[in-house]
Coordinates of C-alpha atoms in Angstrom, one line a residue:
M20 CA 0.9 7.5 -35.1
Q21 CA 4.2 5.8 -34.5
A22 CA 6.6 7.0 -31.9
T23 CA 10.3 6.2 -31.1
V24 CA 11.4 6.0 -27.5
I25 CA 14.4 8.3 -27.0
T26 CA 15.4 7.5 -23.4
T27 CA 14.1 6.9 -19.9
L28 CA 15.0 9.3 -17.1
P29 CA 14.5 8.8 -13.4
F30 CA 12.0 11.7 -13.1
G31 CA 9.3 11.3 -10.5
S32 CA 7.3 13.9 -8.7
G33 CA 9.9 16.3 -7.2
L34 CA 13.4 15.8 -5.9
D35 CA 12.2 13.8 -3.0
R36 CA 10.8 11.2 -5.5
L37 CA 14.0 11.2 -7.4
L38 CA 15.7 10.1 -4.2
S39 CA 13.3 7.2 -3.7
S40 CA 12.1 4.2 -5.6
T41 CA 10.2 6.1 -8.3
P42 CA 9.5 4.6 -11.8
K43 CA 11.5 6.0 -14.6
R44 CA 9.9 8.5 -17.0
V45 CA 9.7 7.6 -20.7
F46 CA 10.3 10.3 -23.4
W47 CA 9.5 9.6 -27.1
R48 CA 9.6 11.4 -30.4
S49 CA 6.7 11.2 -32.8
S50 CA 7.7 9.9 -36.2
K51 CA 5.0 12.1 -37.8
T52 CA 5.6 15.4 -36.1
G53 CA 9.0 15.1 -34.5
R54 CA 7.5 16.4 -31.3
I55 CA 9.0 15.3 -28.0
S56 CA 6.5 13.9 -25.4
S57 CA 6.7 12.1 -22.1
S58 CA 4.5 9.5 -20.5
S59 CA 2.7 11.7 -18.0
R60 CA 2.8 15.1 -16.4
F61 CA 5.5 15.9 -13.9
L62 CA 3.4 16.4 -10.7
S63 CA 4.4 16.8 -7.1
R64 CA 3.3 14.3 -4.5
R65 CA 0.6 15.1 -2.0
R66 CA 2.0 15.6 1.4
P67 CA 0.4 16.3 4.8
L68 CA 1.9 19.8 4.7
A69 CA -0.4 20.7 1.8
Q70 CA -3.3 20.8 4.3
S71 CA -2.2 24.3 5.5
A72 CA -2.1 27.5 3.5
F73 CA 1.7 27.4 3.6
G74 CA 1.5 23.8 2.4
D75 CA -0.8 24.8 -0.5
S76 CA 1.7 27.4 -1.6
M77 CA 4.5 24.9 -1.4
G78 CA 2.5 22.4 -3.3
R79 CA 1.9 24.9 -6.1
M80 CA 5.6 25.7 -6.2
R81 CA 6.5 22.0 -6.4
K82 CA 4.1 21.5 -9.3
S83 CA 5.4 24.6 -11.1
L84 CA 9.0 23.5 -10.7
G85 CA 8.1 20.0 -11.8
R86 CA 6.5 21.2 -15.0
R87 CA 9.5 23.4 -15.8
V88 CA 12.0 20.6 -15.2
D89 CA 9.8 18.3 -17.4
D90 CA 9.7 20.9 -20.2
L91 CA 13.5 21.5 -19.9
A92 CA 14.1 17.8 -20.2
K93 CA 12.0 17.6 -23.3
W94 CA 13.9 20.5 -24.9
F95 CA 17.3 19.0 -24.1
L96 CA 16.3 15.6 -25.5
R97 CA 15.8 17.2 -29.0
F98 CA 19.5 17.0 -29.4
K99 CA 21.3 13.6 -29.6
L100 CA 24.3 15.2 -28.0
V101 CA 22.2 15.3 -24.8
S102 CA 19.9 12.3 -25.2
V103 CA 22.8 9.8 -25.5
P104 CA 24.6 10.8 -22.3
A105 CA 21.2 11.2 -20.6
R106 CA 20.4 7.5 -21.4
L107 CA 23.8 6.4 -20.1
I108 CA 23.3 8.3 -16.9
A109 CA 19.8 7.0 -16.4
N110 CA 21.0 3.4 -16.8
S111 CA 24.3 3.9 -14.9
S112 CA 24.7 1.8 -11.8
Y113 CA 26.9 4.5 -10.4
A114 CA 24.2 7.1 -10.7
W115 CA 21.6 4.9 -9.1
S116 CA 24.2 3.9 -6.4
F117 CA 24.5 7.6 -5.5
I118 CA 20.8 8.1 -5.5
S119 CA 20.3 4.9 -3.4
R120 CA 23.0 6.0 -0.9
T121 CA 21.4 9.4 -0.5
D122 CA 18.0 7.8 -0.1
R123 CA 19.3 5.5 2.7
I124 CA 20.7 8.5 4.6
R125 CA 17.4 10.4 4.3
T126 CA 15.4 7.3 5.3
N127 CA 17.5 6.5 8.3
R128 CA 17.2 10.0 9.6
L129 CA 13.4 9.9 9.2
R130 CA 13.2 6.6 11.0
D131 CA 15.2 7.9 13.9
R132 CA 12.8 10.9 14.2
L133 CA 9.8 8.6 14.0
K134 CA 11.1 6.4 16.9
Q135 CA 11.3 9.5 19.1
G136 CA 7.6 10.0 18.7
E137 CA 4.5 7.9 19.3
L138 CA 4.0 5.2 16.8
P139 CA 0.7 3.6 16.0
E140 CA -0.1 0.2 17.6
H141 CA -2.0 -1.0 14.5
I142 CA -1.4 -0.2 10.9
S143 CA -3.9 -1.2 8.1
I144 CA -3.2 -0.9 4.4
I145 CA -5.5 -1.0 1.4
M146 CA -3.0 -2.4 -1.2
D147 CA -4.2 -0.8 -4.4
G148 CA -2.7 -0.2 -7.8
N149 CA -1.2 -3.6 -8.9
R150 CA -3.0 -3.5 -12.3
R151 CA -2.2 0.2 -12.9
F152 CA 1.4 -0.5 -12.0
A153 CA 1.5 -3.3 -14.6
W154 CA -0.1 -1.1 -17.3
N155 CA 2.3 1.7 -16.6
S156 CA 5.3 -0.7 -16.6
N157 CA 4.1 -2.4 -19.8
I158 CA 4.0 -5.8 -18.1
G159 CA 1.3 -8.4 -17.7
R160 CA -1.4 -8.0 -15.1
D161 CA -0.4 -11.2 -13.3
L162 CA 3.1 -9.9 -13.0
G163 CA 1.8 -6.7 -11.5
H164 CA 0.0 -8.8 -8.8
H165 CA 3.3 -10.8 -8.2
H166 CA 5.2 -7.5 -7.7
G167 CA 2.5 -6.6 -5.2
K168 CA 2.9 -9.8 -3.3
E169 CA 6.7 -9.3 -3.0
K170 CA 6.1 -5.7 -1.8
L171 CA 4.0 -7.0 1.0
K172 CA 7.0 -8.9 2.3
D173 CA 9.1 -5.8 2.3
V174 CA 6.5 -3.7 4.1
M175 CA 6.0 -6.3 6.8
N176 CA 9.7 -6.3 7.5
W177 CA 9.7 -2.5 7.7
I178 CA 6.8 -2.6 10.2
L179 CA 8.4 -5.3 12.2
D180 CA 11.6 -3.3 12.4
L181 CA 9.6 -0.4 14.0
E182 CA 8.2 -2.9 16.5
I183 CA 4.6 -2.1 15.6
P184 CA 2.6 -5.2 16.8
Y185 CA -0.4 -5.3 14.5
F186 CA -0.5 -5.1 10.7
T187 CA -3.6 -5.7 8.6
V188 CA -3.9 -5.7 4.8
Y189 CA -6.9 -5.7 2.5
A190 CA -6.1 -8.4 -0.1
L191 CA -9.4 -9.4 -1.7
S192 CA -12.8 -7.8 -1.3
T193 CA -16.2 -9.4 -1.8
E194 CA -16.6 -6.9 -4.6
N195 CA -13.4 -8.2 -6.3
M196 CA -14.8 -11.7 -6.2
R197 CA -18.0 -10.6 -8.0
E198 CA -16.5 -8.2 -10.5
R199 CA -13.0 -9.6 -11.5
P200 CA -12.6 -12.0 -14.4
E201 CA -12.4 -15.7 -13.5
D202 CA -8.9 -16.1 -14.9
E203 CA -7.6 -13.1 -12.8
L204 CA -9.2 -14.5 -9.7
E205 CA -7.5 -17.9 -10.3
S206 CA -4.2 -16.2 -10.6
L207 CA -4.8 -14.3 -7.4
Y208 CA -5.8 -17.5 -5.6
D209 CA -2.5 -19.1 -6.7
L210 CA -0.6 -16.0 -5.4
Y211 CA -2.4 -16.2 -2.0
I212 CA -1.5 -19.8 -1.7
S213 CA 2.2 -19.3 -2.5
G214 CA 2.4 -16.2 -0.4
L215 CA 0.8 -17.9 2.7
D216 CA 3.0 -21.0 2.3
E217 CA 6.2 -18.8 1.9
I218 CA 5.3 -16.9 5.1
A219 CA 4.6 -20.0 7.0
A220 CA 8.0 -21.5 5.9
D221 CA 10.1 -18.3 6.4
P222 CA 12.5 -18.7 9.4
R223 CA 12.3 -15.0 10.0
I224 CA 8.6 -15.2 10.6
H225 CA 9.1 -17.8 13.3
S226 CA 12.2 -16.1 14.9
R227 CA 10.3 -12.8 15.1
G228 CA 7.2 -14.4 16.6
V229 CA 4.7 -13.5 13.7
K230 CA 1.3 -14.9 14.0
V231 CA -0.8 -15.1 10.8
Q232 CA -4.6 -15.0 10.5
A233 CA -7.1 -14.5 7.7
V234 CA -10.5 -12.9 8.1
G235 CA -13.5 -12.5 5.9
R236 CA -16.2 -14.8 4.5
L237 CA -13.5 -17.5 4.0
E238 CA -16.1 -20.2 3.2
S239 CA -16.6 -18.5 -0.2
L240 CA -12.9 -19.1 -1.1
P241 CA -11.8 -22.2 -3.0
S242 CA -10.8 -25.1 -0.8
K243 CA -7.1 -24.8 -2.0
V244 CA -7.0 -21.3 -0.6
R245 CA -8.6 -22.3 2.7
D246 CA -6.1 -25.1 3.1
A247 CA -3.2 -22.6 2.6
I248 CA -4.8 -20.4 5.3
D249 CA -5.1 -23.3 7.7
R250 CA -1.4 -24.2 7.1
A251 CA -0.2 -20.7 7.8
E252 CA -2.4 -20.2 10.8
S253 CA -1.5 -23.6 12.4
Q254 CA 2.2 -23.2 11.8
T255 CA 2.3 -19.7 13.4
A256 CA -0.4 -20.2 16.1
G257 CA 2.1 -20.3 18.9
H258 CA 3.6 -16.8 18.2
S259 CA 2.5 -13.6 19.9
N260 CA 4.9 -10.8 19.1
F261 CA 3.3 -9.6 16.0
L262 CA -0.2 -10.3 14.5
F263 CA -0.4 -10.2 10.7
T264 CA -4.0 -10.2 9.4
V265 CA -5.0 -10.8 5.8
C266 CA -8.6 -9.7 4.8
L267 CA -9.7 -12.2 2.1
A268 CA -13.3 -12.4 0.7
Y269 CA -13.8 -9.5 3.0
G270 CA -16.3 -6.6 3.1
G271 CA -16.9 -4.2 5.9
R272 CA -20.7 -4.2 5.5
E273 CA -20.8 -8.0 5.3
E274 CA -18.8 -8.2 8.5
I275 CA -21.3 -5.9 10.3
V276 CA -24.2 -8.0 8.9
D277 CA -22.6 -11.2 10.1
A278 CA -22.0 -9.7 13.6
V279 CA -25.6 -8.5 13.9
R280 CA -26.8 -11.9 12.8
E281 CA -24.8 -13.5 15.7
V282 CA -26.3 -10.9 18.1
A283 CA -29.8 -11.7 16.9
T284 CA -29.2 -15.5 17.1
D285 CA -27.8 -15.2 20.7
H286 CA -30.8 -13.1 21.7
A287 CA -33.3 -15.6 20.2
K288 CA -31.6 -18.3 22.1
G289 CA -32.1 -16.4 25.3
E290 CA -28.3 -16.0 25.8
L291 CA -28.3 -12.2 25.3
A292 CA -30.8 -9.8 26.8
L293 CA -32.1 -7.0 24.6
E294 CA -31.0 -4.3 27.0
S295 CA -27.4 -5.8 27.0
I296 CA -27.0 -5.2 23.2
D297 CA -24.5 -2.4 22.6
S298 CA -21.5 -1.5 20.5
A299 CA -19.3 -3.7 22.7
Q300 CA -21.4 -6.7 22.0
I301 CA -21.2 -6.1 18.2
S302 CA -17.4 -5.5 18.4
A303 CA -17.0 -8.8 20.2
R304 CA -18.6 -10.6 17.2
M305 CA -16.6 -8.9 14.4
Y306 CA -14.0 -10.9 12.4
T307 CA -11.3 -8.8 14.0
A308 CA -12.5 -9.1 17.6
N309 CA -9.0 -10.0 18.7
L310 CA -7.5 -6.8 17.3
P311 CA -7.4 -3.3 18.5
D312 CA -8.9 -0.8 16.1
P313 CA -6.5 0.5 13.5
D314 CA -4.7 3.7 14.4
L315 CA -3.6 4.4 10.9
V316 CA -5.1 3.4 7.5
I317 CA -3.0 3.8 4.4
R318 CA -4.3 3.6 0.9
T319 CA -2.0 3.5 -2.1
S320 CA -2.6 4.5 -5.8
G321 CA -4.2 7.8 -5.3
E322 CA -7.8 6.7 -4.6
E323 CA -9.3 8.5 -1.6
R324 CA -12.0 6.2 -0.4
I325 CA -12.3 3.3 2.1
S326 CA -13.9 0.8 -0.3
N327 CA -15.8 -1.2 2.3
F328 CA -12.7 -1.8 4.5
L329 CA -13.0 -2.2 8.3
L330 CA -16.0 0.2 8.4
W331 CA -16.8 -0.5 12.0
Q332 CA -13.2 -0.4 13.2
I333 CA -11.9 2.8 11.6
A334 CA -14.4 5.3 13.3
Y335 CA -11.4 7.1 14.9
S336 CA -8.6 6.0 12.6
E337 CA -6.3 8.4 10.9
L338 CA -6.4 8.1 7.1
H339 CA -3.4 8.6 4.8
F340 CA -3.6 8.5 1.0
T341 CA -0.6 8.3 -1.3
D342 CA -0.5 8.5 -5.1
V343 CA 2.1 5.7 -5.3
H344 CA 0.9 2.3 -6.7
W345 CA 1.3 -0.5 -4.2
P346 CA 4.3 -2.3 -6.0
S347 CA 6.2 1.0 -5.9
F348 CA 5.4 1.8 -2.3
S349 CA 8.8 2.5 -0.6
K350 CA 10.1 2.7 2.9
N351 CA 10.1 6.4 2.6
D352 CA 6.4 6.3 1.7
L353 CA 5.7 4.3 4.8
Y354 CA 7.8 6.7 6.9
E355 CA 6.0 9.7 5.5
A356 CA 2.6 8.2 6.4
L357 CA 3.9 7.7 9.9
E358 CA 5.3 11.2 10.0
S359 CA 1.9 12.5 9.0
Y360 CA 0.2 10.4 11.7
Q361 CA 2.5 11.8 14.3
S362 CA 1.8 15.4 13.3
R363 CA -2.0 15.0 13.9
R364 CA -3.9 15.3 17.2
R365 CA -6.2 12.5 17.8
R366 CA -9.3 14.0 19.5
Y367 CA -11.7 11.0 19.9
G368 CA -14.7 13.4 19.9
E369 CA -13.1 16.1 22.1

């Protein structure tokens, strides 16, 4: 069945998404039936508020309102008199300037509120959704990964502005290395090399005292990637204001296995008594021994699992899941995750 694209509108998942960096929604008309359709359902975003009964009610209201707006938009777009100006408005720099200005006001207010509360010391992010972003945007897979790399620079700057001292990202898992096609891995390796070199050469990285390190089973990476890691680490080794950690060829189970092997080796050498082996001894042998445990773990793209990331370290971490694909992750999305974090009471077994 052939279809003709009518227009794109900046619909997202509720008014709050309209006022942030949401992808545009595509509407089309079937050449066979003449029916108006859109690319996906108009759903509200998940928010921490939805964890309460009141939040559930608000969530249902947002979904219902979203579906009605979606249906109304499809009805209006049956008429060229409406679809033509709709296309002009959607592509108008003035319209997006207004939305952007409104978004900045909202973001600045949220940032000010966050700074009045307790911010996490260590944020970790599972950067997920590059390929789905590429598919939804009708662009190549490699370009989706490129957008993800550029987004990482933005997010690091936002976290630096909040003066949060530790930031860790999950870039490449051991499972990725086993399952992804070779051509995709080669493309990813090239991205890691260029990204690490760009970070090491960025004057802002040095002026703000950012130290870079990579952790994982790095020996399994190609030598060209290891060389880029060495360059980034050596050129930022003298900095101490902010520690940026990239997990490459990383798996949480593998990290625990490697730490236990070191404990067993030290015991066999007579350097570690059996009765001295405890969680502190294992923690001291983890890849991330120089980091505090993450306070907040964020995962993008709607998946609600940890995927073998920092299994030992996140025993008491707060988890935040967002439906947004990583390349579309906005400053508002980060701030909403932090707002959710501040609304929780961390009990540590109490």
